[in-house]
XYZ file of C-alpha atoms in Angstrom:
701
model
C -1.662 -41.973 26.273
C 0.245 -39.233 28.104
C -0.416 -35.526 28.715
C 2.256 -33.075 27.607
C 2.259 -29.499 28.893
C 4.717 -26.899 27.628
C 4.589 -23.424 29.195
C 7.046 -20.794 27.971
C 7.201 -17.904 30.429
C 8.945 -14.686 29.427
C 8.731 -10.948 29.821
C 5.815 -9.062 28.223
C 5.106 -10.223 24.675
C 3.757 -7.615 22.200
C 0.011 -8.037 22.026
C -0.119 -8.496 18.270
C 2.347 -11.396 18.298
C 0.679 -13.616 20.872
C -2.021 -15.386 18.872
C 0.320 -16.179 15.990
C 2.951 -17.494 18.413
C 0.428 -19.863 19.992
C -0.575 -21.136 16.550
C 3.077 -21.623 15.582
C 3.804 -23.500 18.813
C 1.016 -26.023 18.309
C 1.882 -26.436 14.629
C 5.562 -27.047 15.334
C 4.793 -29.475 18.173
C 2.508 -31.456 15.864
C 5.277 -31.685 13.278
C 8.099 -32.477 15.710
C 6.095 -35.104 17.625
C 4.169 -36.545 14.687
C 5.356 -40.090 15.469
C 3.686 -39.799 18.898
C 0.326 -39.030 17.247
C -0.446 -35.740 19.050
C -4.139 -35.015 19.607
C -6.558 -32.942 21.698
C -4.232 -29.974 21.312
C -5.026 -26.793 23.246
C -3.114 -23.546 23.046
C -2.941 -20.697 25.564
C -1.431 -17.262 25.390
C -1.214 -14.038 27.303
C 1.119 -11.189 28.094
C 3.832 -13.457 29.555
C 2.804 -17.013 28.673
C 2.755 -19.005 25.440
C 1.681 -22.568 26.180
C 0.289 -25.755 24.691
C -1.299 -28.870 26.155
C -1.730 -32.055 24.154
C -2.025 -35.807 24.414
C 0.607 -38.097 22.899
C 1.407 -41.791 22.791
C 3.654 -42.948 25.599
C 6.193 -44.279 23.129
C 6.932 -45.063 19.507
C 6.812 -48.862 19.147
C 9.400 -50.981 17.378
C 9.028 -50.434 13.655
C 10.634 -51.371 10.371
C 11.435 -48.766 7.766
C 12.483 -49.349 4.177
C 14.572 -47.002 2.091
C 15.006 -47.628 -1.604
C 18.488 -47.244 -2.989
C 19.955 -47.450 -6.501
C 18.839 -49.892 -9.166
C 20.278 -53.413 -9.168
C 22.403 -52.658 -12.225
C 23.681 -49.324 -10.891
C 27.470 -48.768 -10.680
C 29.199 -49.998 -7.539
C 30.031 -46.434 -6.582
C 26.312 -45.625 -6.296
C 25.742 -48.666 -4.098
C 28.737 -47.821 -1.923
C 27.573 -44.220 -1.554
C 24.085 -45.263 -0.483
C 25.518 -47.724 2.065
C 27.928 -45.146 3.433
C 25.154 -42.575 3.776
C 23.145 -44.907 6.006
C 26.116 -46.376 7.892
C 25.658 -49.945 6.688
C 27.582 -52.360 4.494
C 26.306 -53.429 1.066
C 25.734 -56.913 2.470
C 22.897 -55.569 4.594
C 20.912 -54.493 1.521
C 18.326 -56.651 -0.227
C 16.956 -56.678 -3.760
C 13.311 -55.789 -4.242
C 11.574 -55.052 -7.567
C 14.821 -54.179 -9.332
C 16.229 -51.922 -6.595
C 18.578 -52.257 -3.659
C 16.567 -51.719 -0.478
C 17.659 -51.104 3.104
C 15.261 -52.565 5.663
C 15.963 -51.459 9.205
C 14.237 -52.265 12.457
C 14.172 -49.284 14.771
C 13.954 -49.800 18.523
C 11.090 -48.281 20.523
C 11.440 -44.664 21.601
C 9.897 -43.297 24.777
C 7.868 -40.119 24.445
C 10.050 -38.236 26.928
C 13.170 -39.088 24.907
C 11.701 -37.788 21.664
C 10.367 -34.637 23.339
C 13.739 -33.905 24.931
C 15.413 -34.443 21.569
C 13.052 -32.268 19.515
C 12.180 -29.287 21.733
C 15.583 -27.566 21.990
C 15.831 -27.217 18.224
C 12.167 -26.139 18.034
C 12.758 -23.325 20.535
C 16.016 -22.197 18.932
C 14.258 -21.867 15.577
C 10.933 -20.492 16.817
C 9.595 -18.107 14.105
C 9.040 -14.846 15.987
C 8.538 -11.923 13.552
C 11.021 -10.012 15.701
C 13.260 -11.467 18.398
C 15.902 -10.090 20.742
C 19.167 -11.096 22.370
C 19.945 -10.346 25.995
C 22.281 -11.232 28.820
C 25.780 -12.571 28.348
C 25.955 -12.678 24.585
C 24.184 -15.977 23.842
C 22.951 -16.371 20.283
C 19.638 -17.762 21.554
C 16.876 -15.250 20.817
C 13.281 -14.878 21.961
C 10.656 -12.197 21.544
C 11.459 -11.003 25.082
C 13.826 -12.552 27.655
C 12.695 -16.118 28.344
C 12.767 -17.105 32.039
C 11.046 -20.489 32.497
C 10.405 -23.553 30.344
C 7.908 -25.778 32.107
C 7.744 -29.102 30.258
C 5.878 -31.969 31.872
C 4.779 -35.369 30.622
C 2.166 -36.932 32.873
C 3.351 -34.736 35.723
C 7.031 -35.523 35.331
C 9.562 -32.990 34.090
C 11.009 -33.789 30.663
C 14.660 -32.772 31.152
C 16.511 -30.908 28.401
C 18.740 -27.874 28.048
C 18.987 -25.226 25.368
C 22.777 -25.013 25.716
C 24.790 -25.729 22.564
C 28.549 -26.277 22.562
C 30.039 -22.955 23.777
C 26.623 -21.220 23.977
C 24.912 -21.657 27.363
C 21.620 -20.166 26.040
C 21.332 -18.071 29.226
C 21.338 -21.261 31.261
C 17.812 -22.088 30.100
C 16.640 -25.623 30.717
C 13.316 -27.331 31.244
C 11.731 -27.627 34.648
C 8.396 -27.629 36.420
C 8.205 -23.986 37.507
C 6.395 -20.945 36.127
C 5.020 -17.689 37.516
C 1.732 -15.960 38.189
C 0.939 -12.247 38.208
C 3.995 -10.038 38.592
C 2.435 -7.744 41.236
C -0.567 -9.537 42.739
C 1.061 -12.990 43.047
C 4.836 -12.691 42.572
C 7.159 -15.688 42.615
C 7.221 -19.139 41.061
C 5.014 -22.153 41.630
C 5.341 -25.823 40.746
C 3.404 -27.257 37.808
C 2.131 -30.850 37.764
C -0.703 -31.120 35.228
C -2.552 -28.893 32.788
C -5.621 -28.589 34.999
C -3.503 -27.837 38.072
C -1.576 -25.241 36.023
C -4.811 -23.571 34.899
C -6.256 -23.457 38.422
C -3.013 -22.190 39.917
C -2.704 -19.423 37.332
C -6.265 -18.327 38.023
C -5.562 -18.300 41.759
C -2.433 -16.269 41.070
C -4.350 -13.616 39.097
C -3.519 -14.732 35.549
C -6.455 -15.195 33.149
C -4.639 -17.358 30.602
C -7.698 -17.978 28.387
C -7.698 -15.196 25.792
C -11.428 -15.440 25.134
C -12.221 -15.081 28.829
C -9.898 -12.069 29.173
C -11.570 -10.355 26.236
C -15.030 -11.069 27.672
C -14.021 -9.599 31.035
C -12.845 -6.450 29.246
C -16.002 -6.128 27.124
C -18.370 -6.750 30.010
C -16.412 -4.514 32.362
C -16.245 -1.424 30.153
C -19.878 -1.877 29.076
C -20.966 -1.987 32.717
C -18.983 1.148 33.557
C -20.622 2.965 30.639
C -24.102 1.715 31.518
C -23.735 2.787 35.168
C -23.183 6.349 33.932
C -26.032 6.203 31.413
C -23.527 6.166 28.534
C -22.744 3.901 25.590
C -19.410 2.456 24.555
C -17.885 3.177 21.157
C -17.483 -0.412 19.983
C -13.893 -1.242 19.099
C -13.194 -4.969 18.915
C -9.653 -4.378 17.698
C -8.902 -2.393 20.842
C -10.464 -5.116 23.014
C -8.147 -7.698 21.465
C -5.108 -5.462 21.827
C -5.791 -4.655 25.473
C -6.470 -8.335 26.157
C -2.883 -9.006 25.140
C -1.546 -6.295 27.438
C -3.063 -7.429 30.728
C -3.118 -10.691 32.646
C -5.803 -9.714 35.153
C -8.100 -7.109 33.555
C -9.635 -4.525 35.864
C -11.793 -1.968 33.955
C -11.858 1.558 35.398
C -13.550 4.831 34.495
C -11.858 8.221 34.258
C -13.139 11.733 33.624
C -12.190 14.140 30.837
C -11.639 17.786 31.719
C -14.421 20.052 30.472
C -11.762 22.257 28.858
C -11.216 19.618 26.171
C -14.814 18.719 25.420
C -14.973 21.132 22.477
C -12.385 19.066 20.569
C -13.838 17.009 17.698
C -14.979 13.644 19.084
C -12.927 11.808 16.459
C -9.791 13.592 17.675
C -10.525 12.610 21.256
C -11.272 9.001 20.333
C -8.190 8.517 18.156
C -5.899 10.223 20.651
C -7.181 7.995 23.455
C -6.976 4.848 21.378
C -3.631 5.333 19.680
C -1.699 6.866 22.561
C -3.267 5.300 25.644
C -5.467 2.354 24.601
C -8.509 3.999 26.203
C -12.130 3.332 25.250
C -14.293 6.276 24.121
C -17.823 6.749 25.444
C -20.880 8.518 24.059
C -23.966 10.097 25.564
C -27.410 8.810 24.629
C -27.690 11.410 21.888
C -24.404 10.239 20.343
C -22.182 13.071 21.539
C -18.790 12.578 23.131
C -19.116 11.889 26.846
C -16.778 13.501 29.416
C -15.577 10.057 30.487
C -13.236 7.354 29.241
C -12.769 3.705 30.152
C -9.458 1.931 30.486
C -8.210 -1.419 31.719
C -5.645 -1.818 34.482
C -3.614 -4.974 35.064
C -4.304 -5.310 38.794
C -6.684 -4.563 41.622
C -6.128 -1.641 44.001
C -6.639 -1.226 47.725
C -8.110 2.238 47.111
C -10.481 0.998 44.412
C -8.282 2.476 41.710
C -8.578 6.130 42.754
C -4.869 6.855 42.422
C -4.599 4.914 39.157
C -7.545 6.804 37.681
C -6.038 10.123 38.694
C -2.758 9.198 37.027
C -4.459 8.234 33.780
C -6.531 11.421 33.816
C -3.318 13.426 34.206
C -1.714 11.635 31.245
C -4.818 12.196 29.144
C -4.796 15.902 29.900
C -1.301 16.088 28.429
C -2.378 14.161 25.337
C -5.405 16.367 24.797
C -3.290 19.476 25.323
C -1.173 18.347 22.361
C -4.321 17.755 20.314
C -5.607 21.200 21.343
C -2.365 22.743 20.068
C -2.758 21.140 16.633
C -6.468 21.967 16.515
C -5.914 25.657 17.222
C -2.832 25.967 15.036
C -4.325 24.219 11.990
C -7.387 26.487 11.939
C -5.220 29.589 11.558
C -4.626 28.612 7.900
C -7.611 28.091 5.633
C -7.940 24.704 4.023
C -8.069 26.295 0.558
C -4.748 28.012 1.222
C -3.186 24.635 1.982
C -3.789 23.301 -1.534
C -0.667 25.091 -2.757
C 1.409 23.248 -0.135
C 0.321 19.942 -1.690
C 2.782 20.676 -4.503
C 5.466 19.585 -2.045
C 3.688 16.304 -1.228
C 4.405 13.483 -3.681
C 1.533 11.130 -4.420
C 3.651 8.755 -6.526
C 6.896 9.334 -8.390
C 5.227 8.541 -11.719
C 1.870 10.170 -10.950
C 2.928 13.553 -9.651
C 2.054 15.498 -6.516
C -1.026 15.541 -4.356
C -1.806 19.006 -5.746
C -1.925 17.601 -9.279
C -4.088 14.806 -8.000
C -6.596 17.166 -6.385
C -6.957 18.962 -9.734
C -7.778 15.643 -11.395
C -10.198 14.643 -8.624
C -11.908 18.033 -8.826
C -12.472 17.751 -12.583
C -13.625 14.149 -12.352
C -15.948 14.866 -9.395
C -17.761 17.481 -11.489
C -18.163 14.998 -14.362
C -19.486 12.315 -12.009
C -21.902 14.781 -10.413
C -23.337 15.537 -13.855
C -23.555 11.815 -14.630
C -25.495 11.366 -11.381
C -28.014 13.962 -12.567
C -26.970 16.685 -10.134
C -27.471 20.337 -11.083
C -24.774 22.878 -11.940
C -24.526 24.214 -8.379
C -24.025 20.720 -7.003
C -21.432 19.957 -9.661
C -19.531 23.090 -8.578
C -19.681 21.911 -4.982
C -18.291 18.524 -6.040
C -15.422 20.219 -7.866
C -14.680 22.395 -4.837
C -14.721 19.411 -2.480
C -12.439 17.472 -4.816
C -9.957 20.334 -4.802
C -9.921 20.473 -0.974
C -10.102 16.719 -0.386
C -6.387 16.170 0.308
C -5.499 19.569 1.790
C -5.625 18.298 5.377
C -2.550 16.146 4.649
C -0.512 19.276 5.385
C -2.076 19.851 8.832
C -0.423 19.090 12.139
C -3.374 17.014 13.349
C -3.274 14.628 10.404
C 0.503 14.489 10.676
C 0.066 13.315 14.275
C -2.943 11.065 13.585
C -3.045 9.860 9.940
C -6.256 7.985 10.796
C -8.037 11.363 10.746
C -7.434 12.108 7.058
C -10.605 13.533 5.568
C -12.304 13.844 8.941
C -10.161 16.826 9.914
C -10.490 18.293 6.437
C -14.252 18.321 6.946
C -13.945 20.151 10.256
C -11.501 22.694 8.868
C -13.640 23.273 5.762
C -16.678 23.931 7.939
C -14.627 26.304 10.122
C -13.546 28.203 6.992
C -17.142 28.756 5.947
C -17.205 26.350 3.012
C -20.643 25.122 1.939
C -21.937 22.379 4.275
C -22.107 19.929 1.353
C -18.471 20.629 0.526
C -17.294 20.136 4.119
C -19.286 16.917 4.372
C -17.831 15.593 1.120
C -14.276 16.335 2.250
C -14.964 14.466 5.488
C -16.635 11.468 3.817
C -14.706 10.975 0.598
C -12.563 8.168 2.075
C -15.683 6.103 2.813
C -15.762 3.147 2.899
C -12.466 2.870 4.770
C -12.876 -0.876 5.307
C -15.166 -3.839 4.686
C -17.296 -3.056 7.729
C -17.473 0.689 7.065
C -20.500 2.292 5.455
C -20.401 4.082 2.120
C -20.985 7.761 1.449
C -24.627 8.634 0.780
C -24.787 12.423 0.373
C -24.716 13.198 -3.388
C -21.621 15.444 -3.297
C -19.799 13.012 -1.008
C -20.571 10.148 -3.397
C -19.236 12.071 -6.401
C -15.946 12.914 -4.671
C -15.543 9.418 -3.183
C -15.916 7.877 -6.649
C -13.610 10.448 -8.243
C -10.895 9.758 -5.669
C -10.912 6.014 -6.315
C -11.382 6.123 -10.076
C -8.472 8.540 -10.456
C -6.260 6.302 -8.356
C -7.234 3.164 -10.284
C -6.759 4.771 -13.706
C -3.409 6.227 -12.658
C -1.850 3.074 -11.291
C -3.127 0.972 -14.179
C -1.715 3.534 -16.605
C 1.788 3.111 -15.163
C 1.493 -0.670 -14.836
C 1.435 -0.764 -11.022
C -1.322 -3.376 -10.789
C -2.072 -6.038 -8.163
C -0.237 -9.328 -8.601
C -1.139 -12.488 -6.717
C -1.707 -11.589 -3.090
C 0.291 -8.365 -3.437
C -1.662 -5.119 -3.636
C 0.563 -2.404 -2.129
C -1.642 0.471 -3.254
C -4.954 -1.067 -2.175
C -6.404 -1.130 -5.689
C -8.648 -4.117 -5.021
C -10.066 -2.312 -2.006
C -10.542 0.829 -4.099
C -12.461 -1.062 -6.801
C -14.688 -2.722 -4.216
C -15.290 0.724 -2.732
C -16.485 1.950 -6.126
C -18.759 -1.060 -6.561
C -20.203 -0.762 -3.046
C -20.810 2.977 -3.375
C -22.642 2.532 -6.681
C -24.717 -0.378 -5.401
C -25.580 1.115 -2.017
C -26.774 4.339 -3.626
C -28.487 2.701 -6.604
C -26.570 4.929 -9.034
C -27.609 4.564 -12.668
C -24.291 5.703 -14.107
C -22.011 4.218 -16.750
C -18.907 3.082 -14.920
C -17.049 2.409 -18.153
C -17.591 5.938 -19.420
C -16.383 7.413 -16.124
C -13.259 5.280 -16.175
C -12.545 6.523 -19.670
C -12.819 10.076 -18.378
C -10.503 9.261 -15.479
C -7.968 7.729 -17.849
C -7.865 10.796 -20.097
C -5.692 12.533 -17.508
C -3.058 9.827 -17.967
C -2.978 9.732 -21.763
C 0.596 10.979 -21.633
C 1.739 8.227 -19.274
C 1.916 4.716 -20.668
C -1.245 5.091 -22.725
C -4.802 5.172 -21.468
C -5.999 2.375 -23.733
C -3.788 -0.192 -22.064
C -4.955 1.063 -18.663
C -8.587 0.564 -19.603
C -7.865 -2.833 -21.101
C -6.606 -3.901 -17.710
C -9.321 -2.191 -15.707
C -12.173 -3.940 -17.504
C -11.322 -7.494 -16.372
C -10.153 -6.109 -13.026
C -13.580 -4.676 -12.241
C -15.269 -7.793 -13.562
C -13.174 -9.921 -11.217
C -13.854 -7.628 -8.234
C -17.589 -7.814 -8.914
C -17.357 -11.595 -9.137
C -15.544 -11.716 -5.794
C -18.139 -9.451 -4.220
C -21.021 -11.649 -5.364
C -19.239 -14.803 -4.240
C -18.677 -13.286 -0.788
C -22.397 -12.561 -0.624
C -23.151 -16.185 -1.413
C -24.525 -15.374 -4.848
C -23.903 -17.287 -8.075
C -20.865 -16.009 -9.920
C -21.554 -18.380 -12.858
C -24.768 -16.457 -13.522
C -22.727 -13.257 -13.542
C -20.335 -14.789 -16.090
C -23.266 -15.880 -18.235
C -24.753 -12.386 -18.121
C -21.466 -10.646 -18.873
C -20.932 -12.787 -21.952
C -23.854 -11.396 -23.948
C -24.281 -8.223 -25.949
C -26.224 -5.605 -24.039
C -29.516 -4.484 -25.554
C -28.871 -0.744 -25.622
C -27.787 1.948 -28.034
C -24.941 3.543 -26.049
C -21.467 2.116 -26.572
C -19.061 2.339 -23.648
C -15.915 0.635 -22.429
C -17.768 -2.339 -21.056
C -20.079 -3.116 -23.960
C -20.128 -6.867 -24.620
C -18.111 -7.424 -21.418
C -19.218 -5.606 -18.282
C -22.366 -3.503 -18.321
C -21.195 -0.085 -17.149
C -24.520 0.340 -15.326
C -23.846 -1.948 -12.361
C -27.335 -1.532 -10.949
C -28.824 -2.770 -14.217
C -26.288 -5.577 -14.468
C -26.927 -6.856 -10.952
C -30.686 -6.653 -11.436
C -30.220 -8.794 -14.509
C -28.061 -11.285 -12.583
C -30.604 -11.472 -9.770
C -33.496 -12.089 -12.157
C -31.563 -14.814 -13.961
C -30.545 -16.411 -10.661
C -34.178 -16.500 -9.569
C -35.172 -18.101 -12.845
C -32.438 -20.748 -12.575
C -33.855 -21.698 -9.198
C -37.157 -22.791 -10.795
C -38.100 -25.959 -12.660
C -38.804 -23.927 -15.813
C -35.341 -22.411 -15.598
C -33.601 -25.755 -15.253
C -35.593 -27.313 -18.117
C -34.950 -24.282 -20.315
C -31.242 -24.586 -19.531
C -31.339 -28.238 -20.574
C -33.087 -27.345 -23.839
C -30.580 -24.582 -24.537
C -27.649 -26.927 -23.992
C -29.212 -29.568 -26.211
C -29.768 -27.019 -28.983
C -26.262 -25.555 -28.773
C -24.676 -29.011 -28.712
C -26.496 -29.953 -31.894
C -25.562 -26.653 -33.535
C -21.911 -26.978 -32.525
C -21.673 -30.387 -34.161
C -23.607 -29.545 -37.310
C -21.970 -26.165 -37.893
C -18.695 -27.988 -38.490
C -20.362 -29.542 -41.528
C -22.217 -26.689 -43.169
C -22.670 -23.893 -40.608
C -23.212 -21.342 -39.453
C -27.012 -21.504 -39.518
C -27.904 -17.902 -38.711
C -30.338 -17.346 -41.595
C -34.023 -17.087 -40.821
C -35.902 -20.397 -41.199
C -38.424 -20.731 -44.038
C -41.996 -21.254 -42.907
C -42.813 -23.144 -46.120
C -40.412 -25.944 -45.148
C -42.161 -26.766 -41.863
C -43.858 -30.154 -41.987
C -44.761 -30.645 -38.317
C -46.948 -28.582 -36.009
C -44.181 -28.500 -33.366
C -41.940 -26.644 -35.823
C -44.638 -24.086 -36.558
C -45.417 -23.714 -32.836
C -41.777 -23.036 -31.995
C -41.425 -20.552 -34.852
C -44.527 -18.661 -33.672
C -43.351 -18.686 -30.055
C -39.933 -17.330 -31.042
C -41.447 -14.589 -33.195
C -43.676 -13.620 -30.295
C -41.107 -13.875 -27.469
C -38.116 -12.278 -29.213
C -39.458 -8.712 -29.477
C -40.979 -8.934 -25.997
C -37.642 -10.004 -24.490
C -35.802 -7.218 -26.288
C -38.386 -4.633 -25.202
C -38.267 -5.772 -21.575
C -34.473 -5.643 -21.559
C -34.526 -2.161 -23.063
C -36.847 -1.090 -20.220
C -34.608 -2.799 -17.654
C -37.543 -5.056 -16.738
C -35.465 -8.198 -16.366
C -38.070 -10.216 -14.511
C -40.480 -9.821 -17.436
C -37.701 -10.720 -19.886
C -37.124 -13.962 -17.988
C -40.846 -14.695 -17.988
C -41.055 -14.199 -21.753
C -38.112 -16.556 -22.201
C -39.633 -19.129 -19.846
C -42.659 -19.344 -22.146
C -40.428 -21.142 -24.636
C -39.718 -23.995 -22.250
C -42.805 -26.224 -22.918
C -42.622 -25.392 -26.625
C -39.015 -26.607 -26.775
C -39.919 -29.746 -24.827
C -42.557 -30.649 -27.412
C -40.225 -29.802 -30.289
C -37.471 -32.137 -29.113
C -39.968 -34.913 -28.339
C -41.566 -34.867 -31.786
C -39.001 -33.475 -34.256
C -35.880 -35.098 -35.611
C -33.506 -32.220 -36.302
C -31.142 -34.148 -38.570
C -33.858 -35.191 -40.969
C -33.085 -37.218 -44.113
C -34.381 -34.365 -46.223
C -31.486 -31.872 -46.525
C -33.795 -28.852 -46.750
C -35.771 -29.809 -43.667
C -32.542 -30.488 -41.719
C -31.085 -27.093 -42.628
C -34.337 -25.309 -41.761
C -34.580 -27.010 -38.366
C -30.986 -26.085 -37.552
C -31.846 -22.470 -38.387
C -34.853 -22.747 -36.068
C -32.578 -23.987 -33.228
C -30.185 -21.147 -33.973
C -33.062 -18.665 -33.636
C -33.932 -20.190 -30.258
C -30.295 -19.951 -29.163
C -30.109 -16.297 -30.181
C -33.284 -15.540 -28.196
C -31.638 -16.969 -25.107
C -28.451 -15.047 -25.756
C -30.371 -11.790 -25.552
C -30.349 -12.523 -21.816
C -27.316 -14.699 -21.095
C -24.875 -17.255 -22.397
C -26.619 -20.220 -20.801
C -23.684 -22.430 -21.650
C -21.729 -20.757 -18.830
C -24.274 -21.595 -16.157
C -23.351 -24.512 -13.936
C -25.779 -27.236 -12.911
């Protein structure tokens, strides 16, 4: 066993490329050195280092390989071609199982020889998303200029060069040197082993372990905030990004000029994050604090005073730009900006953003009514829908697209719009991501749903639907947003009916019916994914979706997806609970036994949907089952109509012992033809009772 260390030292690597590069390096080393049985692989990465340490066999032992050639009766040309390909004569081939076979004994190969042979090609072909050329015109590329290749096997340099024919590859060749921190510990040092390399880097102010760097950043900025009695705005993405920018993180605290503290906190946070990679802080009452945290890449003899002053000066300039947009945007009312949306294309086939706001406004009013809101609230929803996209024409959103909606809310409030309208404009993009909360204010919910339903109906109408892993318009995310908003707010609305309303605006496109045909299974699939992600049984969902709903209204999702998602999920939950009990499992077994019998017998003289005749019963178990079905059926239907799914399951569970006794005592396929037919009708009645709740045949286990 031998230890291999490969450290690739270059100029600063973009933060977002580092982790993937480390993964690619270990993967490619495993493939290239597979014959050495690589194991105990560790990867390291930072701003200027991509490295891997692994254990390999010291050599590849002598081995025999066999390669099968053409058949014995193949033409001589085929045999000659195979021999020529492998550099042997036909006499060296043997016959095995009807084929010519080449058996060759390969000599042992030392690990260092294989490494030196494989690594140049690996580095030439390394899959950086973007790479650059530099220097004297070599075709060798790297993400940033590569300076050192430290490659050691058990402490000894594995010699190789990247030069190829007339290309000197910048003179790059393997060695045993690398570098520490550019400022705090400049210059090269000699590498011998992985542990020595790790200790030397730490001594030379390079924290090469990404997890440790991130922890130092988290702990450091939290401590700075705590010392001032403040809290940190959590931003794990920023922590990871900054971790890739520094080798020796030193958290520092700067102050924000009071002149900028009246800017919206979201503007301050986004400006600091996007432009400067600063961390935002909050006071105990949740307001923006007049401080910011940032991470330097070195220590300072003055404790960082000069560095802090420089960053405060830069931030003043950034906030001055934000102040300019803030003041300029408020000179034009948000409502007056709607007209400008006629010049903003939403999609070539779906018109402008102005046309879209008209659709959202109309749909938001319809949704508000469906939610049970009054006329005044419906008017507010329509107004918010009309203004929802107006901030796309503002300078602030042009500078910081992340603030869409948020700025619209501020500008609407400044213009004197109703508070509910301003709030809805600000919140209608919620949820923005999987970890984001959903809108909860009634007007905000109506506009958020209208925004997504319009988008879904539109793109499905023109055939721009997700395919495979591709979803360029975020339609899967939009559908999940609809589902989450409905569930989180417990909305008793008919999703199918609302989608039909949304699709009416696109009747002149490619036809709303086809759009809805596609949306139905799309929403069903999204709901299935959501339940699976929550660890819930998607087979129970499928079983529930397969039955006819017990209700009078007929909507898009009748017999497929209950448009009332709250009711549907309550039904799924109740059925899942039942399937977790002994009664549920036994009832499932009885249902399967009954349906199996019916499936076989219906091929002979089915279907057997007629009501059984009481006069033909000859056993008490038949009469008991008939009475139980007559009693349970109406109760199940009534409970379902009242959305009392737990009671419906309980009424169905009553049939379990009755069915057990029936199957123990009664022979369904009796010799008497009348009795047989009557018993099949009795089983069919039992099956139909179960199907009021679910298609039990779709439940697994």
